[in-house]
Structure formats: C-alpha cells, structure tokens
Amino acid sequence: MLQVGLTYRDLDLLLYTHIHPDHISDLVPILFASKYADQPREKELLCVGGPGFQSYFEKLKNLYGSWVESQSYPLTIKEISRKELVYRDLRIFSKPMAHIAESVGYRIEFKDGKSMAISGDTDYCQNIIDLASEVDILVLECSFPDGKKVEGHLTPSLAGRIALESQCKKLLLTHFYPICDQSDVVSQCSPVYPGEIILGEDLMRVVL
Ligand SMILES: [Zn+2]
Ligand SMILES: [Zn+2]
C-alpha cells in the first residue's frame, strides 16, 4: 500500500469474502495500528463480511481484547445481507460462493457506471456468474492449473467458463497456488474465454 501511496489510515471500507487466514490476516494489524498513540484513527472504519463475520470478530476480541477494539474512531463490523449495500458512491451486492458456508463474492457498481465483481475463493457456481453479469472487470481466483483441480477452487479453464457465461468485459485471475507457476495459465483459459485475460500481480493498477 505504501508503494502505491496509501497507508492503513486511508482505508474506509474493508470487504472480506471469508475468514480463511490468507484472506483476513491483515485485519488485526490494521485495527491494532489504528490505535497507535501518536496518531490514532478518528474517521469511521466499516468492515463487512459474510455470515458469521460478527461472531468471528467477537472471537478476535476474546483473543486480543482492547488491542483490537476501537476507542478513538467508530468501528462498524457488519455482515452483508442479500440486499444491496450503498456506501457513499458505491452500490455493493453479494452472493454466497461455493467454497465454505460463510464465503461470499461481491459486485461493486461505481457512480460512473463501471462495475467489477470479485469471487474471493470459489468453485464453479451460478452465483458468481450472476454477480459478474456484464461487469467491466471480473476478478476470479485461479488456485490450481487444469488437471490438478481441488474442490472449492477454480482452474484456468473453469474461470474462463465463468467469464464467458457472465459476459464480463475483462478477466483478472489471481490467488495462484505455487503449482500454477508450472503451467501456462493464460493458454489454459484463453480457449474458453475470448476476452482480455490479465494475470494479477502485486501493485497492479487496472484502468477500466
Ligand atoms: Zn478460502
Ligand atoms: Zn484463499
């Protein structure tokens, strides 16, 4: 974040897809840093997650106590509902994903008419196709290469199928397990999805 000119203090809204450690481990450091005595956070922070997110946060409080509680700023921990969430200029929609019982994906619609969807972790399911319908960019997990599929995760060709069926305008693949380095992910995806395929990298910025 510092390398793209942002700090943890600039965050206003955190959208979590599920509570697996590779997706949520930054939450505790962010909350802890927001209490640093030299410049404690004052503006509101909204953290949104799927079903069970509030109980997860209660467990964190049991573990860390006041270290993760907010005193100087309003902190809202919210479980997203089936209805849309309006946050400033954003309209946010979610649906359950085929991963764990608590996992959700998001569709975010911007004021200028652009839209994006993000799966978090998921297997092939109709919900991500519906969420991503005609979005400007679809961010899909792509954990394992074709031929090495693991239940609850996608491969390049399955991600391509979701992209094709959702008619998204661009596909960005991310969440590669190390085994993906041994495969040509794009060449497994492109026969299925004819649109632009981007392989996600740290610090990448995408213009819609
Ligand atoms: Zn996961
Ligand atoms: Zn994951």
PDB file of C-alpha atoms and ligand atoms in Angstrom:
ATOM      1  CA  MET A   1       0.000   0.000   0.000  1.00  0.00           C
ATOM      2  CA  LEU A   2       2.820   2.421   0.831  1.00  0.00           C
ATOM      3  CA  GLN A   3       4.347   1.749  -2.570  1.00  0.00           C
ATOM      4  CA  VAL A   4       1.146   2.964  -4.259  1.00  0.00           C
ATOM      5  CA  GLY A   5       0.914   5.980  -1.964  1.00  0.00           C
ATOM      6  CA  LEU A   6      -1.628   4.713   0.561  1.00  0.00           C
ATOM      7  CA  THR A   7      -1.405   3.889   4.237  1.00  0.00           C
ATOM      8  CA  TYR A   8      -3.593   1.829   6.533  1.00  0.00           C
ATOM      9  CA  ARG A   9      -5.080   5.135   7.685  1.00  0.00           C
ATOM     10  CA  ASP A  10      -6.569   5.803   4.242  1.00  0.00           C
ATOM     11  CA  LEU A  11      -8.817   2.732   4.349  1.00  0.00           C
ATOM     12  CA  ASP A  12     -12.521   3.448   4.871  1.00  0.00           C
ATOM     13  CA  LEU A  13     -14.206   0.222   3.826  1.00  0.00           C
ATOM     14  CA  LEU A  14     -12.941  -3.348   4.052  1.00  0.00           C
ATOM     15  CA  LEU A  15     -14.875  -6.052   2.234  1.00  0.00           C
ATOM     16  CA  TYR A  16     -13.989  -9.573   3.303  1.00  0.00           C
ATOM     17  CA  THR A  17     -15.022 -12.606   1.268  1.00  0.00           C
ATOM     18  CA  HIS A  18     -14.363 -15.184   4.005  1.00  0.00           C
ATOM     19  CA  ILE A  19     -12.309 -15.806   7.090  1.00  0.00           C
ATOM     20  CA  HIS A  20      -9.579 -18.120   5.778  1.00  0.00           C
ATOM     21  CA  PRO A  21      -6.237 -16.763   7.018  1.00  0.00           C
ATOM     22  CA  ASP A  22      -4.933 -15.933   3.517  1.00  0.00           C
ATOM     23  CA  HIS A  23      -7.877 -13.521   3.147  1.00  0.00           C
ATOM     24  CA  ILE A  24      -8.262 -11.934   6.569  1.00  0.00           C
ATOM     25  CA  SER A  25      -4.912 -11.931   8.381  1.00  0.00           C
ATOM     26  CA  ASP A  26      -4.402  -8.190   7.792  1.00  0.00           C
ATOM     27  CA  LEU A  27      -7.459  -7.221   9.830  1.00  0.00           C
ATOM     28  CA  VAL A  28      -5.819  -7.484  13.264  1.00  0.00           C
ATOM     29  CA  PRO A  29      -2.705  -5.465  12.291  1.00  0.00           C
ATOM     30  CA  ILE A  30      -4.923  -2.752  10.741  1.00  0.00           C
ATOM     31  CA  LEU A  31      -7.084  -2.472  13.874  1.00  0.00           C
ATOM     32  CA  PHE A  32      -4.025  -2.535  16.125  1.00  0.00           C
ATOM     33  CA  ALA A  33      -2.200   0.127  14.083  1.00  0.00           C
ATOM     34  CA  SER A  34      -5.311   2.331  14.151  1.00  0.00           C
ATOM     35  CA  LYS A  35      -4.709   2.692  17.904  1.00  0.00           C
ATOM     36  CA  TYR A  36      -1.077   3.847  17.700  1.00  0.00           C
ATOM     37  CA  ALA A  37      -0.872   6.626  20.248  1.00  0.00           C
ATOM     38  CA  ASP A  38       0.962   9.170  18.105  1.00  0.00           C
ATOM     39  CA  GLN A  39      -1.809   9.417  15.505  1.00  0.00           C
ATOM     40  CA  PRO A  40      -4.862   7.361  16.494  1.00  0.00           C
ATOM     41  CA  ARG A  41      -7.501   6.898  13.829  1.00  0.00           C
ATOM     42  CA  GLU A  42     -10.517   9.193  14.092  1.00  0.00           C
ATOM     43  CA  LYS A  43     -12.550   8.546  10.973  1.00  0.00           C
ATOM     44  CA  GLU A  44     -15.031   5.713  10.730  1.00  0.00           C
ATOM     45  CA  LEU A  45     -13.997   2.257   9.529  1.00  0.00           C
ATOM     46  CA  LEU A  46     -16.543  -0.147   8.089  1.00  0.00           C
ATOM     47  CA  CYS A  47     -15.618  -3.839   7.899  1.00  0.00           C
ATOM     48  CA  VAL A  48     -18.031  -6.071   6.004  1.00  0.00           C
ATOM     49  CA  GLY A  49     -18.021  -9.848   5.721  1.00  0.00           C
ATOM     50  CA  GLY A  50     -20.245 -12.824   5.070  1.00  0.00           C
ATOM     51  CA  PRO A  51     -22.452 -14.764   7.514  1.00  0.00           C
ATOM     52  CA  GLY A  52     -20.672 -15.329  10.828  1.00  0.00           C
ATOM     53  CA  PHE A  53     -18.368 -12.347  10.414  1.00  0.00           C
ATOM     54  CA  GLN A  54     -19.617 -10.693  13.604  1.00  0.00           C
ATOM     55  CA  SER A  55     -19.056 -13.841  15.625  1.00  0.00           C
ATOM     56  CA  TYR A  56     -15.543 -14.097  14.120  1.00  0.00           C
ATOM     57  CA  PHE A  57     -14.847 -10.561  15.328  1.00  0.00           C
ATOM     58  CA  GLU A  58     -16.168 -11.405  18.805  1.00  0.00           C
ATOM     59  CA  LYS A  59     -13.679 -14.295  18.895  1.00  0.00           C
ATOM     60  CA  LEU A  60     -10.885 -11.917  17.905  1.00  0.00           C
ATOM     61  CA  LYS A  61     -11.933  -9.655  20.784  1.00  0.00           C
ATOM     62  CA  ASN A  62     -11.826 -12.629  23.147  1.00  0.00           C
ATOM     63  CA  LEU A  63      -8.291 -13.282  21.963  1.00  0.00           C
ATOM     64  CA  TYR A  64      -6.899  -9.754  21.714  1.00  0.00           C
ATOM     65  CA  GLY A  65      -9.218  -7.757  23.993  1.00  0.00           C
ATOM     66  CA  SER A  66      -8.827  -3.989  23.832  1.00  0.00           C
ATOM     67  CA  TRP A  67      -5.949  -4.310  21.334  1.00  0.00           C
ATOM     68  CA  VAL A  68      -8.488  -4.665  18.517  1.00  0.00           C
ATOM     69  CA  GLU A  69     -11.268  -2.539  19.982  1.00  0.00           C
ATOM     70  CA  SER A  70     -11.758   0.986  18.717  1.00  0.00           C
ATOM     71  CA  GLN A  71     -11.726   3.876  21.154  1.00  0.00           C
ATOM     72  CA  SER A  72     -10.814   6.917  19.079  1.00  0.00           C
ATOM     73  CA  TYR A  73     -12.909   6.113  15.991  1.00  0.00           C
ATOM     74  CA  PRO A  74     -16.245   4.492  15.075  1.00  0.00           C
ATOM     75  CA  LEU A  75     -15.770   0.874  14.001  1.00  0.00           C
ATOM     76  CA  THR A  76     -18.657  -0.996  12.400  1.00  0.00           C
ATOM     77  CA  ILE A  77     -18.487  -4.753  11.887  1.00  0.00           C
ATOM     78  CA  LYS A  78     -21.261  -5.785   9.529  1.00  0.00           C
ATOM     79  CA  GLU A  79     -22.497  -8.973   7.925  1.00  0.00           C
ATOM     80  CA  ILE A  80     -23.625  -8.276   4.405  1.00  0.00           C
ATOM     81  CA  SER A  81     -27.259  -9.058   3.643  1.00  0.00           C
ATOM     82  CA  ARG A  82     -28.866 -10.190   0.423  1.00  0.00           C
ATOM     83  CA  LYS A  83     -29.952  -6.611  -0.160  1.00  0.00           C
ATOM     84  CA  GLU A  84     -27.586  -4.151  -1.768  1.00  0.00           C
ATOM     85  CA  LEU A  85     -25.268  -2.110   0.441  1.00  0.00           C
ATOM     86  CA  VAL A  86     -24.961   1.539  -0.523  1.00  0.00           C
ATOM     87  CA  TYR A  87     -21.668   3.019   0.629  1.00  0.00           C
ATOM     88  CA  ARG A  88     -21.030   6.601  -0.499  1.00  0.00           C
ATOM     89  CA  ASP A  89     -20.910   6.387  -4.317  1.00  0.00           C
ATOM     90  CA  LEU A  90     -20.756   2.588  -4.378  1.00  0.00           C
ATOM     91  CA  ARG A  91     -23.502   0.034  -4.713  1.00  0.00           C
ATOM     92  CA  ILE A  92     -22.348  -3.328  -3.393  1.00  0.00           C
ATOM     93  CA  PHE A  93     -24.054  -6.658  -3.969  1.00  0.00           C
ATOM     94  CA  SER A  94     -23.068 -10.071  -2.659  1.00  0.00           C
ATOM     95  CA  LYS A  95     -23.935 -13.731  -3.060  1.00  0.00           C
ATOM     96  CA  PRO A  96     -22.696 -16.916  -1.372  1.00  0.00           C
ATOM     97  CA  MET A  97     -19.792 -18.634  -3.122  1.00  0.00           C
ATOM     98  CA  ALA A  98     -19.103 -22.366  -3.477  1.00  0.00           C
ATOM     99  CA  HIS A  99     -16.178 -22.533  -1.068  1.00  0.00           C
ATOM    100  CA  ILE A 100     -17.127 -22.577   2.618  1.00  0.00           C
ATOM    101  CA  ALA A 101     -20.514 -21.906   4.211  1.00  0.00           C
ATOM    102  CA  GLU A 102     -19.556 -18.324   5.124  1.00  0.00           C
ATOM    103  CA  SER A 103     -17.912 -17.275   1.849  1.00  0.00           C
ATOM    104  CA  VAL A 104     -19.331 -14.519  -0.335  1.00  0.00           C
ATOM    105  CA  GLY A 105     -18.381 -12.785  -3.562  1.00  0.00           C
ATOM    106  CA  TYR A 106     -19.045  -9.121  -4.328  1.00  0.00           C
ATOM    107  CA  ARG A 107     -20.216  -6.973  -7.210  1.00  0.00           C
ATOM    108  CA  ILE A 108     -19.358  -3.278  -6.908  1.00  0.00           C
ATOM    109  CA  GLU A 109     -21.017  -0.675  -9.088  1.00  0.00           C
ATOM    110  CA  PHE A 110     -19.381   2.739  -9.353  1.00  0.00           C
ATOM    111  CA  LYS A 111     -21.047   6.090  -9.875  1.00  0.00           C
ATOM    112  CA  ASP A 112     -19.636   6.438 -13.398  1.00  0.00           C
ATOM    113  CA  GLY A 113     -21.426   3.262 -14.496  1.00  0.00           C
ATOM    114  CA  LYS A 114     -18.362   0.999 -14.301  1.00  0.00           C
ATOM    115  CA  SER A 115     -18.596  -2.242 -12.374  1.00  0.00           C
ATOM    116  CA  MET A 116     -16.460  -5.022 -11.012  1.00  0.00           C
ATOM    117  CA  ALA A 117     -17.009  -8.389  -9.385  1.00  0.00           C
ATOM    118  CA  ILE A 118     -14.675 -10.405  -7.173  1.00  0.00           C
ATOM    119  CA  SER A 119     -15.096 -14.037  -6.244  1.00  0.00           C
ATOM    120  CA  GLY A 120     -12.783 -14.460  -3.294  1.00  0.00           C
ATOM    121  CA  ASP A 121     -12.380 -18.229  -3.192  1.00  0.00           C
ATOM    122  CA  THR A 122     -14.970 -20.244  -5.062  1.00  0.00           C
ATOM    123  CA  ASP A 123     -15.647 -23.270  -7.189  1.00  0.00           C
ATOM    124  CA  TYR A 124     -17.732 -23.003 -10.348  1.00  0.00           C
ATOM    125  CA  CYS A 125     -21.230 -21.792  -9.395  1.00  0.00           C
ATOM    126  CA  GLN A 126     -24.142 -19.866 -10.854  1.00  0.00           C
ATOM    127  CA  ASN A 127     -23.894 -17.178  -8.150  1.00  0.00           C
ATOM    128  CA  ILE A 128     -20.577 -15.820  -9.392  1.00  0.00           C
ATOM    129  CA  ILE A 129     -21.873 -15.825 -12.976  1.00  0.00           C
ATOM    130  CA  ASP A 130     -24.928 -13.856 -11.843  1.00  0.00           C
ATOM    131  CA  LEU A 131     -22.871 -11.401  -9.747  1.00  0.00           C
ATOM    132  CA  ALA A 132     -20.474 -10.796 -12.618  1.00  0.00           C
ATOM    133  CA  SER A 133     -23.093 -10.314 -15.330  1.00  0.00           C
ATOM    134  CA  GLU A 134     -21.583  -7.910 -17.910  1.00  0.00           C
ATOM    135  CA  VAL A 135     -19.168  -6.326 -15.422  1.00  0.00           C
ATOM    136  CA  ASP A 136     -16.224  -4.276 -16.702  1.00  0.00           C
ATOM    137  CA  ILE A 137     -13.808  -6.498 -14.828  1.00  0.00           C
ATOM    138  CA  LEU A 138     -14.229  -9.850 -13.123  1.00  0.00           C
ATOM    139  CA  VAL A 139     -11.581 -10.815 -10.572  1.00  0.00           C
ATOM    140  CA  LEU A 140     -11.567 -14.582 -10.150  1.00  0.00           C
ATOM    141  CA  GLU A 141      -9.484 -16.861  -8.042  1.00  0.00           C
ATOM    142  CA  CYS A 142      -7.458 -19.392 -10.009  1.00  0.00           C
ATOM    143  CA  SER A 143      -5.856 -21.625  -7.426  1.00  0.00           C
ATOM    144  CA  PHE A 144      -4.822 -24.670  -9.412  1.00  0.00           C
ATOM    145  CA  PRO A 145      -3.969 -25.467 -13.052  1.00  0.00           C
ATOM    146  CA  ASP A 146      -6.153 -27.638 -15.253  1.00  0.00           C
ATOM    147  CA  GLY A 147      -5.695 -31.303 -14.361  1.00  0.00           C
ATOM    148  CA  LYS A 148      -4.896 -30.507 -10.708  1.00  0.00           C
ATOM    149  CA  LYS A 149      -8.295 -29.224  -9.602  1.00  0.00           C
ATOM    150  CA  VAL A 150      -9.153 -29.115  -5.899  1.00  0.00           C
ATOM    151  CA  GLU A 151     -12.769 -28.919  -4.739  1.00  0.00           C
ATOM    152  CA  GLY A 152     -13.835 -25.421  -3.716  1.00  0.00           C
ATOM    153  CA  HIS A 153     -11.376 -23.715  -6.081  1.00  0.00           C
ATOM    154  CA  LEU A 154     -11.127 -22.839  -9.770  1.00  0.00           C
ATOM    155  CA  THR A 155      -8.783 -23.783 -12.581  1.00  0.00           C
ATOM    156  CA  PRO A 156      -7.990 -21.536 -15.581  1.00  0.00           C
ATOM    157  CA  SER A 157     -10.495 -23.251 -17.878  1.00  0.00           C
ATOM    158  CA  LEU A 158     -13.279 -23.129 -15.264  1.00  0.00           C
ATOM    159  CA  ALA A 159     -12.529 -19.454 -14.606  1.00  0.00           C
ATOM    160  CA  GLY A 160     -12.749 -18.912 -18.357  1.00  0.00           C
ATOM    161  CA  ARG A 161     -16.129 -20.633 -18.434  1.00  0.00           C
ATOM    162  CA  ILE A 162     -17.451 -18.322 -15.702  1.00  0.00           C
ATOM    163  CA  ALA A 163     -16.053 -15.294 -17.551  1.00  0.00           C
ATOM    164  CA  LEU A 164     -17.663 -16.415 -20.799  1.00  0.00           C
ATOM    165  CA  GLU A 165     -21.039 -17.125 -19.214  1.00  0.00           C
ATOM    166  CA  SER A 166     -21.073 -13.852 -17.274  1.00  0.00           C
ATOM    167  CA  GLN A 167     -20.095 -11.888 -20.404  1.00  0.00           C
ATOM    168  CA  CYS A 168     -17.622  -9.832 -18.400  1.00  0.00           C
ATOM    169  CA  LYS A 169     -15.503  -7.392 -20.389  1.00  0.00           C
ATOM    170  CA  LYS A 170     -12.145  -8.310 -18.801  1.00  0.00           C
ATOM    171  CA  LEU A 171     -10.981 -11.182 -16.647  1.00  0.00           C
ATOM    172  CA  LEU A 172      -8.314 -10.796 -13.989  1.00  0.00           C
ATOM    173  CA  LEU A 173      -7.020 -14.031 -12.498  1.00  0.00           C
ATOM    174  CA  THR A 174      -5.415 -14.078  -9.056  1.00  0.00           C
ATOM    175  CA  HIS A 175      -4.874 -16.299  -5.963  1.00  0.00           C
ATOM    176  CA  PHE A 176      -2.407 -18.665  -7.676  1.00  0.00           C
ATOM    177  CA  TYR A 177      -1.063 -21.534  -5.611  1.00  0.00           C
ATOM    178  CA  PRO A 178       2.635 -22.246  -6.263  1.00  0.00           C
ATOM    179  CA  ILE A 179       1.794 -25.162  -8.566  1.00  0.00           C
ATOM    180  CA  CYS A 180       0.381 -22.642 -11.076  1.00  0.00           C
ATOM    181  CA  ASP A 181       3.948 -21.497 -11.761  1.00  0.00           C
ATOM    182  CA  GLN A 182       4.473 -24.801 -13.548  1.00  0.00           C
ATOM    183  CA  SER A 183       1.633 -24.161 -16.020  1.00  0.00           C
ATOM    184  CA  ASP A 184       0.740 -21.621 -18.677  1.00  0.00           C
ATOM    185  CA  VAL A 185      -2.423 -20.308 -17.040  1.00  0.00           C
ATOM    186  CA  VAL A 186      -3.402 -17.987 -19.906  1.00  0.00           C
ATOM    187  CA  SER A 187      -3.180 -20.733 -22.529  1.00  0.00           C
ATOM    188  CA  GLN A 188      -5.494 -22.917 -20.402  1.00  0.00           C
ATOM    189  CA  CYS A 189      -8.021 -20.094 -20.044  1.00  0.00           C
ATOM    190  CA  SER A 190      -7.988 -18.382 -23.441  1.00  0.00           C
ATOM    191  CA  PRO A 191      -9.531 -21.237 -25.487  1.00  0.00           C
ATOM    192  CA  VAL A 192     -12.635 -20.874 -23.282  1.00  0.00           C
ATOM    193  CA  TYR A 193     -12.776 -17.094 -22.822  1.00  0.00           C
ATOM    194  CA  PRO A 194     -12.026 -14.899 -25.844  1.00  0.00           C
ATOM    195  CA  GLY A 195     -11.820 -11.593 -23.913  1.00  0.00           C
ATOM    196  CA  GLU A 196      -8.799  -9.957 -22.300  1.00  0.00           C
ATOM    197  CA  ILE A 197      -7.155 -12.071 -19.592  1.00  0.00           C
ATOM    198  CA  ILE A 198      -4.903 -10.374 -17.028  1.00  0.00           C
ATOM    199  CA  LEU A 199      -2.736 -12.236 -14.530  1.00  0.00           C
ATOM    200  CA  GLY A 200      -2.854 -10.341 -11.246  1.00  0.00           C
ATOM    201  CA  GLU A 201       0.394  -9.115  -9.711  1.00  0.00           C
ATOM    202  CA  ASP A 202       1.167  -7.103  -6.594  1.00  0.00           C
ATOM    203  CA  LEU A 203       0.877  -3.330  -7.127  1.00  0.00           C
ATOM    204  CA  MET A 204      -1.001  -3.792 -10.397  1.00  0.00           C
ATOM    205  CA  ARG A 205      -3.421  -0.996 -11.337  1.00  0.00           C
ATOM    206  CA  VAL A 206      -6.153  -1.681 -13.876  1.00  0.00           C
ATOM    207  CA  VAL A 207      -7.902   1.078 -15.792  1.00  0.00           C
ATOM    208  CA  LEU A 208     -11.497   0.262 -16.662  1.00  0.00           C
TER     209      LEU A 208
HETATM  210 ZN    ZN B   1     -10.540 -19.864   1.264  1.00  0.00          ZN
HETATM  211 ZN    ZN B   2      -7.798 -18.335  -0.420  1.00  0.00          ZN
END
